């Protein structure tokens, strides 16, 4: 078990290094001088430009820039944004908001998705199942921002149940509508995933054996169908937190939430290397960490792989 | 006798529904089980024996439904019981020991907890009382070190241990009737015997009636008082066990009795016929050898011993408990034997004995760690390029699983033609003629050429696999459990076919099997393997009549029904 | 000591003519031969989902080839005087803010959206299929290398990666025309989309590689190349086909989302994504839902068709659903 965990943790190191390098390269290859972009049309002296260039390590070769970034990142020093604030401060402000939003979405999709998927799987072919299938397909087919607009219009503007935009007040209530929007797509996948594995597990040999023991249907479903069916769902949920944070770029834009998605989006538009790379690194870290946790959780859920 | 039957099945009809069409699976089945008795239902796959059993316990899969008849259990008709009604019966009235120990335990729960469930659900015991009962049950099922075992998960158990756990589970609530659905067919023969002996003892002691479902007539006759033979959904014959075995009246039962390897091997009816076949094969083989010795372009010196294996060893490196440590697994340890031209050498062993690894190394599919394989005087490891291709032509495999040994995307024609095409033999026309000829040889209609493997039965696929192996006119065919997955009658047919082909073409067979019973029907020499080593090597008669090793004797004793016809 | 026979257990032999003892191993020769794909087709034909999606996709294909069949209006002919004009003869869904015909723009917009979907799927399937097959078949170092590299690409969320890529491309070529725009989106989504297919293909090849027919082919003397391409890949490819069909729809949605963020296709290209994105202001201000409704419906129907097609193909290929 411990060796398995150790190997799994070791494997994440090249992923983190590789993905930051990849993003660094993509941003670095961008044409145009980012320093000029900071000052816009303002006239500045060459010496100032050189100074700023040195400050952002833009005068160093590409690989060295990346290494310097890594060195800083280890001490949580991500450098400064072009507006002169520490990136780590910007992230520290925005990250909790997005994490809150993403976790709310995760809970919503997990609870509703598992419940709906289980019922659909137990009643395969019945009305509820068909309804859930059609609903989930529709949700996957409609772009998330369309949902965002429509729900904002209906529940925010028309009905006034929720504030249409969030702004500075990121309370639970204010974030609820965006969280639902963010959760929708993954909800659809979870319903489908859970349904398939519940329906598949219902016909498993060991479930028949459990029935043969004289267990009541409720006990059979709870102990022998559900737990076995939830393994793929949990795997999906683990990988999904990272995706939710990326999806927050759209949701945060629509509902004007000062989260990390907004920060990233604006930084990308301005070409702010330090901010982009920092945000992407954080998202990759979140992804890598959650899939690590899920893999270890897996060992708890499924005793077969404990000694792998 | 005023004894009341425990279970009476009367005119039972079961159908499965697909696209609203009813497909009958059981038709008009009748059977009676008295308290404490063991009754066996014998039949091949698709005979409806398992369906009958599942109908009795109310666990018909999917679209299965009882459409007619009665199931009277303890005086009440339960055929149309509600879900709740069956739930009350299961466990403490009717128990089940299922077929496949690998899939019938929930991998996510401790074994002890899974047995405890049965106690709690049937109100036998609760809490720590139930825990104590679990330990007693495990001990009763023949498991040692029960406290540790109860806390373990199914994957930490071997197949035999899992089956014991399933037996403990099936008997936990002391049912009056235990349905044992092929309880040991997934296990090695020696384990099978132990477990069945144990189950017998237990049910005798508890007075439990057993309904034993099996494909093995020998096993049924050995274990049951009364036998019911099913064929294609109907009961063709039933009666007292020994009477059925000695005196089968229905033609199907007769075929079953004469084909069952466990019983057939006891009757040396065709020793003379076999000897003739053998003579002929050796003669043909001799002619081929003479040809080879003079011909060019073929690997071979025309030796009498076509394959000589010397000191063959295979060591697998497995990941150990630390990433940098590897554990050695000696799958094959210093195995030597030879295969005479035109004869059959069988390698017999249980799972993990290394017999299939030997076959793969002989075929050149796996590199040996040490040792040599000489094919007609040439070291196969030294052959390169063209000569290696020539060697491939002369040694062909037939594998166990008829569902995996043919590419499902290839038509039967393409499957058999592929070896010819790979070796660029003949024109398209000649190849087609050859394929027709081969199909004819394995007794399949040529109309089959355009069909695909998924349309064929297991036996037919195995015939196609044999045709493919023969396409290149090999001298040696390696049969790796080639008949193990087949039903008895089909198995007998394939063995017969193999015998005929050997005589006709002078083939030499390396016959890998776990089933000592079929060995007598096909082999000349036998190699018994255990844990990678050869424990006994002798002629087939010596092994059967005068086994030198205790392990061989144990294997022989484990053949079900072996003594029935001689002693009774 | 033989026990007395109990009632109900008397010797019974079925009348022989009642159970015809047919040849144990006879072949049914009266049915048409069926390969795996033909069997799948048989299943497909019975599935209404398959027919709904096929009809929709056929209509879509006609629209892409000849959008002029359905409208006489020019999607690029826009007059501000028509801004937000209601439906009229020849303009069944009215006009958008710029005064362009909504129906015509939706019809012509299909090309860009479907082009992105189809091309991205091809790129991803090829790249992922090849790397996955290689990793699964070769094993060892190739496998480790491919797996680790795909891990890296997989770790960066697709949408985020595409945004970074496209913002770089935007800076290089601000206006890149129809194909330039489409290819940029395809490259961005393809570059980060392949690892999913790699994983699926790798797993599938690993499974097929162990089948006995592969060993049988090796024993015949078939080369590794032949084995891989003739036996393993054809048997391993079906999950890739299924996933690709479904993700084709997902890529179309992704393009719309990127366009919504202003990073997808250039504004000069007529596409659903651009139309939906430019209609967002109208929805926000509550001016008109109609302008957004038409392209959204087109997009949803298209994506649904691909997902339904993928689903029905999976059901048809699922061995559990078919008889042995």
Coordinates of C-alpha atoms in Angstrom, one line a residue, chain C residues 171-313:
Chain C
X171 CA -1.9 37.3 -31.7
X172 CA -0.1 35.8 -34.7
X173 CA -2.9 35.8 -37.2
X174 CA -5.7 38.1 -36.1
X175 CA -7.6 37.4 -39.3
X176 CA -7.1 34.0 -40.8
X177 CA -10.2 33.4 -42.9
X178 CA -12.5 30.3 -42.8
X179 CA -10.0 27.5 -43.0
X180 CA -7.3 29.3 -41.0
X181 CA -9.8 29.8 -38.3
X182 CA -11.1 26.3 -38.3
X183 CA -7.6 24.8 -38.4
X184 CA -6.5 26.9 -35.5
X185 CA -9.4 25.6 -33.3
X186 CA -8.8 22.0 -34.6
X187 CA -5.1 22.3 -33.7
X188 CA -5.8 23.6 -30.2
X189 CA -8.5 21.1 -29.3
X190 CA -6.6 18.2 -31.0
X191 CA -3.3 19.0 -29.3
X192 CA -4.9 18.5 -25.9
X193 CA -7.7 16.1 -26.8
X194 CA -5.8 13.0 -27.9
X195 CA -4.7 11.5 -24.6
X196 CA -8.3 10.4 -23.9
X197 CA -8.3 8.2 -27.0
X198 CA -4.8 7.1 -26.3
X199 CA -5.9 5.7 -23.0
X200 CA -8.9 3.9 -24.5
X201 CA -7.0 2.5 -27.4
X202 CA -4.1 1.3 -25.1
X203 CA -6.5 -0.5 -22.8
X204 CA -8.3 -2.1 -25.7
X205 CA -5.1 -3.2 -27.4
X206 CA -3.8 -4.7 -24.2
X207 CA -6.9 -6.7 -23.9
X208 CA -7.0 -7.9 -27.5
X209 CA -3.3 -8.7 -27.5
X210 CA -3.9 -11.5 -25.0
X211 CA -6.5 -13.3 -27.1
X212 CA -5.5 -16.7 -28.3
X213 CA -6.1 -15.9 -32.0
X214 CA -3.2 -13.4 -31.8
X215 CA -0.9 -16.2 -30.5
X216 CA -2.3 -18.5 -33.2
X217 CA -1.3 -15.9 -35.8
X218 CA 2.2 -15.6 -34.3
X219 CA 2.5 -19.4 -34.5
X220 CA 1.6 -19.3 -38.2
X221 CA 4.5 -17.0 -38.7
X222 CA 2.6 -13.7 -39.1
X223 CA 4.9 -10.7 -38.5
X224 CA 4.3 -8.3 -35.6
X225 CA 3.2 -5.7 -38.1
X226 CA 0.7 -8.0 -39.7
X227 CA -0.6 -9.1 -36.3
X228 CA -1.0 -5.5 -35.2
X229 CA -2.8 -4.2 -38.2
X230 CA -4.7 -7.2 -39.4
X231 CA -5.8 -8.7 -36.1
X232 CA -5.3 -6.5 -33.1
X233 CA -6.3 -3.0 -34.4
X234 CA -9.5 -4.1 -36.1
X235 CA -10.6 -5.9 -33.0
X236 CA -9.6 -3.1 -30.6
X237 CA -10.9 -0.1 -32.6
X238 CA -14.6 -0.2 -31.7
X239 CA -14.4 1.7 -28.4
X240 CA -12.4 4.3 -30.1
X241 CA -15.1 4.7 -32.8
X242 CA -17.8 5.0 -30.1
X243 CA -16.0 7.5 -28.1
X244 CA -15.0 9.5 -31.2
X245 CA -18.6 9.8 -32.3
X246 CA -19.7 11.1 -28.9
X247 CA -16.8 13.5 -28.6
X248 CA -17.5 14.9 -32.1
X249 CA -20.5 16.5 -30.6
X250 CA -18.5 17.6 -27.5
X251 CA -16.0 19.3 -29.8
X252 CA -18.7 21.3 -31.5
X253 CA -19.9 22.5 -28.1
X254 CA -16.3 23.4 -27.2
X255 CA -15.9 25.4 -30.4
X256 CA -19.1 27.4 -29.5
X257 CA -17.8 27.9 -26.0
X258 CA -14.4 29.2 -27.4
X259 CA -16.3 31.5 -29.8
X260 CA -18.3 32.7 -26.9
X261 CA -15.1 33.7 -25.1
X262 CA -14.0 35.5 -28.3
X263 CA -11.3 33.0 -29.0
X264 CA -12.8 30.5 -31.4
X265 CA -13.4 31.2 -35.0
X266 CA -12.7 34.7 -36.3
X267 CA -15.7 37.0 -36.3
X268 CA -15.7 37.1 -40.1
X269 CA -16.6 33.4 -40.2
X270 CA -20.2 32.5 -40.2
X271 CA -20.6 30.0 -37.4
X272 CA -23.1 29.0 -34.7
X273 CA -20.6 29.8 -32.0
X274 CA -20.2 33.3 -33.3
X275 CA -23.9 33.8 -33.8
X276 CA -24.8 32.5 -30.4
X277 CA -22.1 34.6 -28.8
X278 CA -23.2 37.8 -30.6
X279 CA -26.7 37.1 -29.6
X280 CA -25.8 36.9 -25.9
X281 CA -26.2 40.6 -25.4
X282 CA -29.8 40.5 -26.7
X283 CA -30.6 37.7 -24.2
X284 CA -29.0 39.5 -21.4
X285 CA -30.9 42.7 -22.0
X286 CA -34.0 40.7 -22.6
X287 CA -34.4 42.2 -26.1
X288 CA -34.8 39.0 -28.1
X289 CA -34.5 35.3 -27.4
X290 CA -35.3 34.4 -30.9
X291 CA -31.9 35.4 -32.4
X292 CA -30.1 33.0 -30.1
X293 CA -32.7 30.3 -30.2
X294 CA -32.3 29.3 -33.8
X295 CA -28.5 28.7 -33.9
X296 CA -28.6 27.1 -30.4
X297 CA -31.3 24.7 -31.6
X298 CA -29.3 23.8 -34.7
X299 CA -26.3 23.2 -32.5
X300 CA -28.1 21.1 -29.9
X301 CA -29.8 19.0 -32.6
X302 CA -26.4 18.3 -34.3
X303 CA -24.6 17.4 -31.1
X304 CA -27.5 15.3 -30.0
X305 CA -27.5 13.4 -33.3
X306 CA -23.8 12.6 -32.9
X307 CA -24.2 11.5 -29.3
X308 CA -27.2 9.4 -30.1
X309 CA -25.4 7.8 -33.0
X310 CA -22.4 7.0 -30.8
X311 CA -24.7 5.5 -28.1
X312 CA -26.6 3.3 -30.5
X313 CA -23.3 2.1 -32.1

